[in-house]
Amino acid sequence: METKSETVDTIRRPVRGAQAPPMKQIKPAGLTSGKQITSSPTAVVYCEGNFAQIDGKTANGLVRHSQSYRILSVIDSTVSGQDSGSVLDDVSNSIPIFGHLDAAVAHETVLPNTLIYGMAPSTGRLSTADRGVVLQAIELGMNIVSGLHEYLSDDREIASAASEQNVTIRDIRKPKPSKDMRLFDGSVASIKALRIAVLGTDCAIGKRTTAIVLAAALNAKGIKTVLVGTGQTGLMQGAKYGIAMDAVPPQFCCGELEGAIIAASEAEEPDVILIEGQGALSHPAFCTSAFILRGSQPDAVILQHAPNRVHRCDFPDMPMPTSSSEIALIEAFADTKVIGVTLNHEGMSEAEISDTIAAQTHKLGLPVTDALARPAAHLLAMVVAAYPGLTQRHSMAAI
């Protein structure tokens, strides 16, 4: 296989999704800084030209929450010199942004362990400029983590350089051999834990962020919860169970997800299993939501929606669905129910968020909140209202 070296530029798209800062400062609810586990490997996140943008969603997620890596800094020359938390959420997190790798490395007294490729370009491939940064990091002795569809460990030039420097390449999306993959057999239905999928009306809309906030809120309440990741960012952040759904052959998607859920159930014995959503069931460019609904057989769904988003990401001629139309589609497609809606507040002021929550609650007859702009307790209440037995069970156990 020849090494691909042609230029494939990443796309800088407008700030959207849960990664977008609101128009008025709102402290994110329920998320912690990436600098939370000092024993974790250290990492610099490369996100040139895309931090706080749609294509930078991997970097955005990592600076908000990371169990696997202690995030030291972000590389993006378009916003260098700023605090990544301030750029992303208007709240400082003490993770600086640098213009290039040399500056990020010079800022540390010890060489960072890892360079994480923090972008999810629509091409799924490495640009010529990005290739140079990856090779530079390898030359310095840094391990590489990538969520691209193009596997860097299969690239002759990059793999050879990594071998010479004795560093590792971790391709998050690289699946195991199909001979080792699992077919769906329906055993997920026997799991005792409540299964809740967090789906959305579009891609890059904040499903993973909402799931992380909800998992933290449930665990803090004593309701043991495990999050099953279904995309590269969640796995990079440290999801103990899960698969990169869009890298698995369709025949095995449902079975592989079912296997991850069963593994989480058997090992953790949780009260709740949250399943991270991907894409949207109504979106013709994605099949992952259908596989998630089939493979997880969720008892309930929480829907993430961006009221101010006019069209689908990357599809300017494709209008966004309404929350009510997506709810109807989900409930027609699967034997499940939508128990609440969470908002992505892109382009919304504080007053608009409050007005929209009130209007959507009245229109849908469901609880509505915003995982970042409102207290995590509101998200917790959404689940408890639908399943009061969760708290009653723990009240009885405490007696």
mmCIF file of C-alpha atoms in Angstrom:
data_model
loop_
_atom_site.group_PDB
_atom_site.id
_atom_site.type_symbol
_atom_site.label_atom_id
_atom_site.label_comp_id
_atom_site.label_asym_id
_atom_site.label_seq_id
_atom_site.Cartn_x
_atom_site.Cartn_y
_atom_site.Cartn_z
ATOM 1 C CA MET A 1 0.000 0.000 0.000
ATOM 2 C CA GLU A 2 1.454 3.347 -1.016
ATOM 3 C CA THR A 3 1.618 6.203 1.443
ATOM 4 C CA LYS A 4 -0.980 8.861 0.701
ATOM 5 C CA SER A 5 0.504 12.340 0.798
ATOM 6 C CA GLU A 6 -1.878 14.484 -1.211
ATOM 7 C CA THR A 7 -3.434 17.472 0.509
ATOM 8 C CA VAL A 8 -6.840 16.885 2.094
ATOM 9 C CA ASP A 9 -7.763 20.017 3.987
ATOM 10 C CA THR A 10 -9.920 19.873 7.066
ATOM 11 C CA ILE A 11 -12.981 22.086 6.945
ATOM 12 C CA ARG A 12 -13.436 24.983 9.323
ATOM 13 C CA ARG A 13 -17.146 25.247 9.922
ATOM 14 C CA PRO A 14 -19.100 27.679 12.128
ATOM 15 C CA VAL A 15 -19.241 27.112 15.866
ATOM 16 C CA ARG A 16 -22.100 24.752 16.603
ATOM 17 C CA GLY A 17 -23.139 21.928 18.847
ATOM 18 C CA ALA A 18 -22.583 21.512 22.559
ATOM 19 C CA GLN A 19 -19.066 22.763 21.844
ATOM 20 C CA ALA A 20 -20.386 26.240 21.065
ATOM 21 C CA PRO A 21 -20.154 28.877 23.807
ATOM 22 C CA PRO A 22 -23.527 30.491 24.527
ATOM 23 C CA MET A 23 -24.030 34.124 23.610
ATOM 24 C CA LYS A 24 -23.941 34.977 27.308
ATOM 25 C CA GLN A 25 -21.525 33.372 29.762
ATOM 26 C CA ILE A 26 -23.025 30.220 31.246
ATOM 27 C CA LYS A 27 -20.884 27.997 33.431
ATOM 28 C CA PRO A 28 -21.018 24.407 32.143
ATOM 29 C CA ALA A 29 -22.891 22.147 34.536
ATOM 30 C CA GLY A 30 -21.474 18.807 35.572
ATOM 31 C CA LEU A 31 -18.229 18.682 33.577
ATOM 32 C CA THR A 32 -14.718 18.737 34.943
ATOM 33 C CA SER A 33 -11.484 19.974 33.452
ATOM 34 C CA GLY A 34 -9.307 17.633 31.450
ATOM 35 C CA LYS A 35 -6.611 18.195 34.120
ATOM 36 C CA GLN A 36 -8.239 15.919 36.649
ATOM 37 C CA ILE A 37 -6.161 12.748 36.929
ATOM 38 C CA THR A 38 -2.483 13.501 37.498
ATOM 39 C CA SER A 39 -1.460 9.873 37.048
ATOM 40 C CA SER A 40 -2.850 9.714 33.507
ATOM 41 C CA PRO A 41 -0.544 10.024 30.487
ATOM 42 C CA THR A 42 -0.085 13.632 29.451
ATOM 43 C CA ALA A 43 -1.285 14.809 26.063
ATOM 44 C CA VAL A 44 -1.256 17.749 23.688
ATOM 45 C CA VAL A 45 -4.328 17.948 21.455
ATOM 46 C CA TYR A 46 -3.764 19.024 17.856
ATOM 47 C CA CYS A 47 -6.739 20.937 16.442
ATOM 48 C CA GLU A 48 -5.330 23.440 13.935
ATOM 49 C CA GLY A 49 -7.990 25.830 12.657
ATOM 50 C CA ASN A 50 -10.858 23.905 14.223
ATOM 51 C CA PHE A 51 -10.929 24.341 17.986
ATOM 52 C CA ALA A 52 -14.469 25.184 19.203
ATOM 53 C CA GLN A 53 -15.719 24.286 15.729
ATOM 54 C CA ILE A 54 -17.678 21.255 14.540
ATOM 55 C CA ASP A 55 -14.639 19.503 13.103
ATOM 56 C CA GLY A 56 -12.816 20.070 16.390
ATOM 57 C CA LYS A 57 -15.355 18.138 18.433
ATOM 58 C CA THR A 58 -12.755 15.606 19.601
ATOM 59 C CA ALA A 59 -10.532 18.342 21.038
ATOM 60 C CA ASN A 60 -13.583 20.111 22.456
ATOM 61 C CA GLY A 61 -14.669 16.973 24.268
ATOM 62 C CA LEU A 62 -11.191 16.193 25.602
ATOM 63 C CA VAL A 63 -10.633 19.589 27.227
ATOM 64 C CA ARG A 64 -14.016 19.265 28.932
ATOM 65 C CA HIS A 65 -13.594 15.717 30.159
ATOM 66 C CA SER A 66 -10.807 13.155 29.960
ATOM 67 C CA GLN A 67 -10.142 10.175 32.173
ATOM 68 C CA SER A 68 -7.544 8.534 29.927
ATOM 69 C CA TYR A 69 -5.235 11.514 29.371
ATOM 70 C CA ARG A 70 -4.257 14.618 31.309
ATOM 71 C CA ILE A 71 -4.690 17.304 28.680
ATOM 72 C CA LEU A 72 -1.840 19.842 28.863
ATOM 73 C CA SER A 73 -2.643 22.100 25.934
ATOM 74 C CA VAL A 74 -4.316 22.527 22.566
ATOM 75 C CA ILE A 75 -2.687 23.512 19.261
ATOM 76 C CA ASP A 76 -4.646 25.937 17.061
ATOM 77 C CA SER A 77 -2.867 28.999 15.681
ATOM 78 C CA THR A 78 -6.170 30.797 15.006
ATOM 79 C CA VAL A 79 -6.900 31.130 18.741
ATOM 80 C CA SER A 80 -3.395 30.774 20.212
ATOM 81 C CA GLY A 81 -2.551 32.566 23.420
ATOM 82 C CA GLN A 82 -6.011 31.988 24.881
ATOM 83 C CA ASP A 83 -7.418 29.648 27.485
ATOM 84 C CA SER A 84 -9.222 26.721 25.858
ATOM 85 C CA GLY A 85 -12.047 26.736 28.399
ATOM 86 C CA SER A 86 -12.656 30.434 27.840
ATOM 87 C CA VAL A 87 -12.788 29.937 24.076
ATOM 88 C CA LEU A 88 -15.068 26.914 24.341
ATOM 89 C CA ASP A 89 -17.391 27.690 27.265
ATOM 90 C CA ASP A 90 -16.453 31.188 28.508
ATOM 91 C CA VAL A 91 -15.064 29.534 31.657
ATOM 92 C CA SER A 92 -11.300 29.215 32.214
ATOM 93 C CA ASN A 93 -9.912 25.691 32.582
ATOM 94 C CA SER A 94 -6.146 26.544 32.654
ATOM 95 C CA ILE A 95 -5.481 24.497 29.497
ATOM 96 C CA PRO A 96 -3.665 26.913 27.165
ATOM 97 C CA ILE A 97 -3.803 27.069 23.377
ATOM 98 C CA PHE A 98 -0.563 27.324 21.403
ATOM 99 C CA GLY A 99 0.099 28.105 17.773
ATOM 100 C CA HIS A 100 2.363 25.138 17.056
ATOM 101 C CA LEU A 101 3.800 21.966 18.560
ATOM 102 C CA ASP A 102 7.178 23.479 19.424
ATOM 103 C CA ALA A 103 5.508 26.063 21.662
ATOM 104 C CA ALA A 104 3.320 23.450 23.361
ATOM 105 C CA VAL A 105 6.327 21.230 24.112
ATOM 106 C CA ALA A 106 8.497 24.152 25.259
ATOM 107 C CA HIS A 107 5.813 25.120 27.769
ATOM 108 C CA GLU A 108 6.275 21.821 29.646
ATOM 109 C CA THR A 109 9.223 20.805 31.819
ATOM 110 C CA VAL A 110 8.774 17.173 30.716
ATOM 111 C CA LEU A 111 7.979 16.017 27.188
ATOM 112 C CA PRO A 112 4.244 15.230 26.889
ATOM 113 C CA ASN A 113 3.558 11.533 26.401
ATOM 114 C CA THR A 114 1.096 11.844 23.558
ATOM 115 C CA LEU A 115 -0.094 13.919 20.642
ATOM 116 C CA ILE A 116 -3.824 13.445 20.070
ATOM 117 C CA TYR A 117 -5.237 14.299 16.667
ATOM 118 C CA GLY A 118 -8.243 16.245 17.917
ATOM 119 C CA MET A 119 -10.239 16.742 14.752
ATOM 120 C CA ALA A 120 -12.972 14.798 13.000
ATOM 121 C CA PRO A 121 -12.852 16.198 9.441
ATOM 122 C CA SER A 122 -15.616 15.188 7.067
ATOM 123 C CA THR A 123 -12.936 13.630 4.837
ATOM 124 C CA GLY A 124 -11.812 11.348 7.673
ATOM 125 C CA ARG A 125 -8.246 11.718 6.416
ATOM 126 C CA LEU A 126 -4.967 13.410 7.299
ATOM 127 C CA SER A 127 -3.950 16.577 5.441
ATOM 128 C CA THR A 128 -0.372 17.161 4.264
ATOM 129 C CA ALA A 129 0.179 19.846 6.917
ATOM 130 C CA ASP A 130 -1.230 17.623 9.651
ATOM 131 C CA ARG A 131 1.013 14.768 8.528
ATOM 132 C CA GLY A 132 4.026 16.984 9.143
ATOM 133 C CA VAL A 133 2.908 17.675 12.723
ATOM 134 C CA VAL A 134 2.333 13.965 13.402
ATOM 135 C CA LEU A 135 5.807 13.125 12.094
ATOM 136 C CA GLN A 136 7.305 15.949 14.156
ATOM 137 C CA ALA A 137 5.657 14.604 17.317
ATOM 138 C CA ILE A 138 6.965 11.117 16.580
ATOM 139 C CA GLU A 139 10.474 12.502 16.037
ATOM 140 C CA LEU A 140 10.246 14.139 19.466
ATOM 141 C CA GLY A 141 9.317 10.779 21.000
ATOM 142 C CA MET A 142 5.577 11.291 21.496
ATOM 143 C CA ASN A 143 2.961 8.561 21.054
ATOM 144 C CA ILE A 144 0.151 9.246 18.593
ATOM 145 C CA VAL A 145 -3.604 8.840 19.073
ATOM 146 C CA SER A 146 -5.931 9.296 16.104
ATOM 147 C CA GLY A 147 -9.628 8.851 15.483
ATOM 148 C CA LEU A 148 -9.432 9.207 11.708
ATOM 149 C CA HIS A 149 -10.921 6.706 9.280
ATOM 150 C CA GLU A 150 -7.441 6.632 7.710
ATOM 151 C CA TYR A 151 -5.411 4.381 9.988
ATOM 152 C CA LEU A 152 -2.022 5.940 10.729
ATOM 153 C CA SER A 153 -0.598 2.603 11.835
ATOM 154 C CA ASP A 154 -1.118 1.382 8.245
ATOM 155 C CA ASP A 155 0.692 4.381 6.755
ATOM 156 C CA ARG A 156 4.209 3.310 5.730
ATOM 157 C CA GLU A 157 5.920 6.610 6.458
ATOM 158 C CA ILE A 158 4.260 7.211 9.802
ATOM 159 C CA ALA A 159 4.470 3.598 10.967
ATOM 160 C CA SER A 160 8.160 3.418 10.021
ATOM 161 C CA ALA A 161 8.926 6.630 11.904
ATOM 162 C CA ALA A 162 7.057 5.352 14.971
ATOM 163 C CA SER A 163 8.976 2.083 14.875
ATOM 164 C CA GLU A 164 12.312 3.900 14.684
ATOM 165 C CA GLN A 165 11.429 6.111 17.663
ATOM 166 C CA ASN A 166 9.842 3.229 19.600
ATOM 167 C CA VAL A 167 6.538 5.071 20.081
ATOM 168 C CA THR A 168 2.987 3.774 19.707
ATOM 169 C CA ILE A 169 0.180 4.659 17.302
ATOM 170 C CA ARG A 170 -3.339 4.187 18.613
ATOM 171 C CA ASP A 171 -5.976 4.193 15.866
ATOM 172 C CA ILE A 172 -9.229 4.492 17.802
ATOM 173 C CA ARG A 173 -11.414 3.652 14.835
ATOM 174 C CA LYS A 174 -9.447 0.608 13.708
ATOM 175 C CA PRO A 175 -11.760 -2.365 14.304
ATOM 176 C CA LYS A 176 -10.777 -5.876 15.253
ATOM 177 C CA PRO A 177 -10.834 -8.556 12.514
ATOM 178 C CA SER A 178 -14.352 -9.416 11.353
ATOM 179 C CA LYS A 179 -13.753 -13.061 12.331
ATOM 180 C CA ASP A 180 -13.656 -11.881 15.950
ATOM 181 C CA MET A 181 -16.766 -9.719 15.716
ATOM 182 C CA ARG A 182 -20.062 -10.564 17.346
ATOM 183 C CA LEU A 183 -23.469 -10.979 15.718
ATOM 184 C CA PHE A 184 -26.580 -9.732 17.482
ATOM 185 C CA ASP A 185 -28.440 -12.489 19.339
ATOM 186 C CA GLY A 186 -30.978 -10.584 21.431
ATOM 187 C CA SER A 187 -29.385 -11.283 24.800
ATOM 188 C CA VAL A 188 -29.303 -7.547 25.549
ATOM 189 C CA ALA A 189 -33.008 -7.843 26.410
ATOM 190 C CA SER A 190 -32.170 -9.911 29.491
ATOM 191 C CA ILE A 191 -30.042 -7.182 31.083
ATOM 192 C CA LYS A 192 -31.515 -5.912 34.338
ATOM 193 C CA ALA A 193 -30.043 -2.408 34.141
ATOM 194 C CA LEU A 194 -32.168 0.404 32.747
ATOM 195 C CA ARG A 195 -30.859 1.280 29.265
ATOM 196 C CA ILE A 196 -31.105 4.882 28.073
ATOM 197 C CA ALA A 197 -29.826 6.043 24.682
ATOM 198 C CA VAL A 198 -28.961 9.711 24.133
ATOM 199 C CA LEU A 199 -29.871 10.411 20.519
ATOM 200 C CA GLY A 200 -30.096 13.644 18.533
ATOM 201 C CA THR A 201 -31.549 15.486 15.555
ATOM 202 C CA ASP A 202 -28.147 15.922 13.871
ATOM 203 C CA CYS A 203 -24.482 15.005 14.162
ATOM 204 C CA ALA A 204 -22.094 17.098 16.317
ATOM 205 C CA ILE A 205 -24.995 18.336 18.406
ATOM 206 C CA GLY A 206 -23.844 17.431 21.938
ATOM 207 C CA LYS A 207 -25.127 13.899 22.553
ATOM 208 C CA ARG A 208 -21.873 12.695 24.110
ATOM 209 C CA THR A 209 -21.581 15.759 26.350
ATOM 210 C CA THR A 210 -25.127 15.335 27.612
ATOM 211 C CA ALA A 211 -24.491 11.641 28.287
ATOM 212 C CA ILE A 212 -21.338 12.455 30.287
ATOM 213 C CA VAL A 213 -23.152 15.067 32.388
ATOM 214 C CA LEU A 214 -26.040 12.687 33.042
ATOM 215 C CA ALA A 215 -23.745 9.803 33.979
ATOM 216 C CA ALA A 216 -21.955 12.003 36.509
ATOM 217 C CA ALA A 217 -25.243 13.236 37.985
ATOM 218 C CA LEU A 218 -26.670 9.729 38.358
ATOM 219 C CA ASN A 219 -23.507 8.354 39.952
ATOM 220 C CA ALA A 220 -23.352 11.313 42.345
ATOM 221 C CA LYS A 221 -26.893 10.425 43.422
ATOM 222 C CA GLY A 222 -25.783 6.866 44.178
ATOM 223 C CA ILE A 223 -27.430 5.420 41.070
ATOM 224 C CA LYS A 224 -24.621 3.358 39.593
ATOM 225 C CA THR A 225 -24.301 4.288 35.926
ATOM 226 C CA VAL A 226 -22.001 3.179 33.128
ATOM 227 C CA LEU A 227 -21.621 5.039 29.842
ATOM 228 C CA VAL A 228 -21.102 2.954 26.718
ATOM 229 C CA GLY A 229 -19.226 4.933 24.064
ATOM 230 C CA THR A 230 -20.029 4.593 20.383
ATOM 231 C CA GLY A 231 -17.562 7.050 18.809
ATOM 232 C CA GLN A 232 -13.868 7.870 18.756
ATOM 233 C CA THR A 233 -14.020 10.842 21.141
ATOM 234 C CA GLY A 234 -15.809 8.960 23.898
ATOM 235 C CA LEU A 235 -13.279 6.144 23.660
ATOM 236 C CA MET A 236 -10.400 8.632 23.806
ATOM 237 C CA GLN A 237 -11.958 10.269 26.847
ATOM 238 C CA GLY A 238 -11.836 6.962 28.644
ATOM 239 C CA ALA A 239 -15.121 5.132 28.083
ATOM 240 C CA LYS A 240 -14.382 1.703 29.527
ATOM 241 C CA TYR A 241 -16.951 -0.007 27.315
ATOM 242 C CA GLY A 242 -17.899 0.671 23.733
ATOM 243 C CA ILE A 243 -16.929 0.601 20.075
ATOM 244 C CA ALA A 244 -16.465 3.101 17.255
ATOM 245 C CA MET A 245 -19.725 2.229 15.502
ATOM 246 C CA ASP A 246 -18.948 3.850 12.168
ATOM 247 C CA ALA A 247 -15.848 1.670 11.726
ATOM 248 C CA VAL A 248 -17.662 -1.651 12.151
ATOM 249 C CA PRO A 249 -19.161 -3.523 9.150
ATOM 250 C CA PRO A 250 -22.967 -3.131 9.209
ATOM 251 C CA GLN A 251 -23.532 -6.855 9.699
ATOM 252 C CA PHE A 252 -21.784 -6.699 13.083
ATOM 253 C CA CYS A 253 -22.791 -3.232 14.375
ATOM 254 C CA CYS A 254 -25.756 -4.374 16.447
ATOM 255 C CA GLY A 255 -23.928 -7.398 17.817
ATOM 256 C CA GLU A 256 -20.775 -5.500 18.733
ATOM 257 C CA LEU A 257 -22.785 -2.856 20.587
ATOM 258 C CA GLU A 258 -24.848 -5.544 22.289
ATOM 259 C CA GLY A 259 -21.603 -7.207 23.372
ATOM 260 C CA ALA A 260 -20.251 -3.965 24.853
ATOM 261 C CA ILE A 261 -23.471 -3.434 26.813
ATOM 262 C CA ILE A 262 -23.474 -6.998 28.114
ATOM 263 C CA ALA A 263 -19.826 -6.657 29.148
ATOM 264 C CA ALA A 264 -20.641 -3.454 31.049
ATOM 265 C CA SER A 265 -23.607 -5.112 32.733
ATOM 266 C CA GLU A 266 -21.728 -8.230 33.813
ATOM 267 C CA ALA A 267 -18.602 -6.447 35.022
ATOM 268 C CA GLU A 268 -20.162 -3.414 36.706
ATOM 269 C CA GLU A 269 -23.699 -4.540 37.658
ATOM 270 C CA PRO A 270 -24.975 -0.989 37.157
ATOM 271 C CA ASP A 271 -28.441 0.400 37.747
ATOM 272 C CA VAL A 272 -28.330 2.374 34.509
ATOM 273 C CA ILE A 273 -26.446 1.952 31.232
ATOM 274 C CA LEU A 274 -26.261 5.072 29.060
ATOM 275 C CA ILE A 275 -25.595 4.608 25.366
ATOM 276 C CA GLU A 276 -23.981 7.481 23.478
ATOM 277 C CA GLY A 277 -25.792 8.350 20.239
ATOM 278 C CA GLN A 278 -24.320 9.028 16.811
ATOM 279 C CA GLY A 279 -25.726 11.026 13.897
ATOM 280 C CA ALA A 280 -29.526 11.103 13.805
ATOM 281 C CA LEU A 281 -32.120 8.495 12.903
ATOM 282 C CA SER A 282 -33.669 10.900 10.377
ATOM 283 C CA HIS A 283 -30.335 11.849 8.786
ATOM 284 C CA PRO A 284 -29.822 10.054 5.439
ATOM 285 C CA ALA A 285 -26.022 10.273 5.725
ATOM 286 C CA PHE A 286 -25.863 8.163 8.895
ATOM 287 C CA CYS A 287 -27.007 4.644 9.788
ATOM 288 C CA THR A 288 -25.506 4.523 13.273
ATOM 289 C CA SER A 289 -28.625 5.685 15.135
ATOM 290 C CA ALA A 290 -30.563 2.769 13.658
ATOM 291 C CA PHE A 291 -27.862 0.327 14.750
ATOM 292 C CA ILE A 292 -27.784 1.878 18.225
ATOM 293 C CA LEU A 293 -31.533 1.504 18.639
ATOM 294 C CA ARG A 294 -31.460 -2.079 17.371
ATOM 295 C CA GLY A 295 -28.323 -3.155 19.219
ATOM 296 C CA SER A 296 -29.047 -1.564 22.594
ATOM 297 C CA GLN A 297 -32.842 -2.064 22.645
ATOM 298 C CA PRO A 298 -33.106 0.977 24.953
ATOM 299 C CA ASP A 299 -35.857 1.291 27.515
ATOM 300 C CA ALA A 300 -35.829 5.042 26.946
ATOM 301 C CA VAL A 301 -34.306 7.802 24.829
ATOM 302 C CA ILE A 302 -33.250 11.341 25.614
ATOM 303 C CA LEU A 303 -33.216 13.549 22.513
ATOM 304 C CA GLN A 304 -30.639 16.305 21.941
ATOM 305 C CA HIS A 305 -31.841 19.162 19.715
ATOM 306 C CA ALA A 306 -30.445 22.518 18.517
ATOM 307 C CA PRO A 307 -33.437 24.867 18.073
ATOM 308 C CA ASN A 308 -31.419 27.557 16.263
ATOM 309 C CA ARG A 309 -29.689 25.208 13.814
ATOM 310 C CA VAL A 310 -31.230 25.829 10.395
ATOM 311 C CA HIS A 311 -29.764 22.948 8.393
ATOM 312 C CA ARG A 312 -27.830 19.729 8.938
ATOM 313 C CA CYS A 313 -24.063 19.917 9.386
ATOM 314 C CA ASP A 314 -22.373 19.873 5.956
ATOM 315 C CA PHE A 315 -25.770 19.776 4.222
ATOM 316 C CA PRO A 316 -26.951 23.368 3.616
ATOM 317 C CA ASP A 317 -29.889 22.187 1.500
ATOM 318 C CA MET A 318 -31.117 19.769 4.146
ATOM 319 C CA PRO A 319 -33.326 21.494 6.760
ATOM 320 C CA MET A 320 -33.179 20.368 10.371
ATOM 321 C CA PRO A 321 -36.043 18.215 11.636
ATOM 322 C CA THR A 322 -38.152 19.358 14.545
ATOM 323 C CA SER A 323 -37.810 17.701 17.905
ATOM 324 C CA SER A 324 -41.388 16.417 17.633
ATOM 325 C CA SER A 325 -40.812 14.813 14.217
ATOM 326 C CA GLU A 326 -37.643 13.075 15.460
ATOM 327 C CA ILE A 327 -39.442 11.812 18.550
ATOM 328 C CA ALA A 328 -42.222 10.374 16.388
ATOM 329 C CA LEU A 329 -39.688 8.661 14.116
ATOM 330 C CA ILE A 330 -37.721 7.154 17.021
ATOM 331 C CA GLU A 331 -40.826 5.809 18.724
ATOM 332 C CA ALA A 332 -42.140 4.382 15.447
ATOM 333 C CA PHE A 333 -38.812 2.758 14.610
ATOM 334 C CA ALA A 334 -38.130 1.124 17.983
ATOM 335 C CA ASP A 335 -40.058 -0.197 20.957
ATOM 336 C CA THR A 336 -38.953 2.640 23.213
ATOM 337 C CA LYS A 337 -40.074 6.038 24.488
ATOM 338 C CA VAL A 338 -38.504 9.478 24.544
ATOM 339 C CA ILE A 339 -38.517 10.694 28.147
ATOM 340 C CA GLY A 340 -37.094 14.164 27.643
ATOM 341 C CA VAL A 341 -35.310 16.652 25.417
ATOM 342 C CA THR A 342 -32.007 18.427 25.986
ATOM 343 C CA LEU A 343 -31.042 21.583 24.150
ATOM 344 C CA ASN A 344 -27.899 22.595 22.334
ATOM 345 C CA HIS A 345 -27.782 26.340 22.999
ATOM 346 C CA GLU A 346 -25.758 27.388 19.946
ATOM 347 C CA GLY A 347 -26.604 30.959 18.965
ATOM 348 C CA MET A 348 -28.956 31.391 21.930
ATOM 349 C CA SER A 349 -28.923 33.972 24.699
ATOM 350 C CA GLU A 350 -29.751 33.124 28.297
ATOM 351 C CA ALA A 351 -33.269 34.496 27.855
ATOM 352 C CA GLU A 352 -33.782 32.491 24.660
ATOM 353 C CA ILE A 353 -32.716 29.300 26.417
ATOM 354 C CA SER A 354 -35.287 29.856 29.172
ATOM 355 C CA ASP A 355 -38.042 30.731 26.690
ATOM 356 C CA THR A 356 -37.261 27.703 24.528
ATOM 357 C CA ILE A 357 -37.229 25.319 27.478
ATOM 358 C CA ALA A 358 -40.664 26.602 28.524
ATOM 359 C CA ALA A 359 -42.073 26.479 24.987
ATOM 360 C CA GLN A 360 -40.713 23.001 24.194
ATOM 361 C CA THR A 361 -41.896 21.619 27.537
ATOM 362 C CA HIS A 362 -45.405 22.878 26.819
ATOM 363 C CA LYS A 363 -45.441 21.722 23.190
ATOM 364 C CA LEU A 364 -43.963 18.255 23.724
ATOM 365 C CA GLY A 365 -45.391 17.468 27.139
ATOM 366 C CA LEU A 366 -41.915 16.321 28.178
ATOM 367 C CA PRO A 367 -39.233 17.703 30.507
ATOM 368 C CA VAL A 368 -36.698 19.860 28.646
ATOM 369 C CA THR A 369 -33.331 21.167 29.849
ATOM 370 C CA ASP A 370 -29.830 22.129 28.695
ATOM 371 C CA ALA A 371 -27.001 19.923 30.000
ATOM 372 C CA LEU A 372 -24.452 22.751 29.982
ATOM 373 C CA ALA A 373 -26.547 25.855 30.640
ATOM 374 C CA ARG A 374 -28.734 24.447 33.403
ATOM 375 C CA PRO A 375 -27.928 22.510 36.604
ATOM 376 C CA ALA A 376 -27.239 18.807 36.146
ATOM 377 C CA ALA A 377 -29.988 18.223 38.707
ATOM 378 C CA HIS A 378 -32.531 19.097 36.008
ATOM 379 C CA LEU A 379 -31.176 16.324 33.789
ATOM 380 C CA LEU A 380 -31.199 13.918 36.727
ATOM 381 C CA ALA A 381 -34.809 14.849 37.505
ATOM 382 C CA MET A 382 -35.781 14.016 33.918
ATOM 383 C CA VAL A 383 -34.678 10.402 34.415
ATOM 384 C CA VAL A 384 -36.027 10.067 37.952
ATOM 385 C CA ALA A 385 -39.429 11.391 36.862
ATOM 386 C CA ALA A 386 -39.640 8.645 34.252
ATOM 387 C CA TYR A 387 -38.209 5.963 36.541
ATOM 388 C CA PRO A 388 -38.885 6.879 40.202
ATOM 389 C CA GLY A 389 -37.973 3.343 41.208
ATOM 390 C CA LEU A 390 -34.301 4.225 40.717
ATOM 391 C CA THR A 391 -34.247 6.439 43.820
ATOM 392 C CA GLN A 392 -36.748 4.333 45.740
ATOM 393 C CA ARG A 393 -34.498 1.306 45.286
ATOM 394 C CA HIS A 394 -31.574 3.158 46.820
ATOM 395 C CA SER A 395 -33.703 4.537 49.644
ATOM 396 C CA MET A 396 -34.719 0.973 50.567
ATOM 397 C CA ALA A 397 -31.122 -0.237 50.317
ATOM 398 C CA ALA A 398 -30.006 2.418 52.771
ATOM 399 C CA ILE A 399 -32.470 1.259 55.444
#
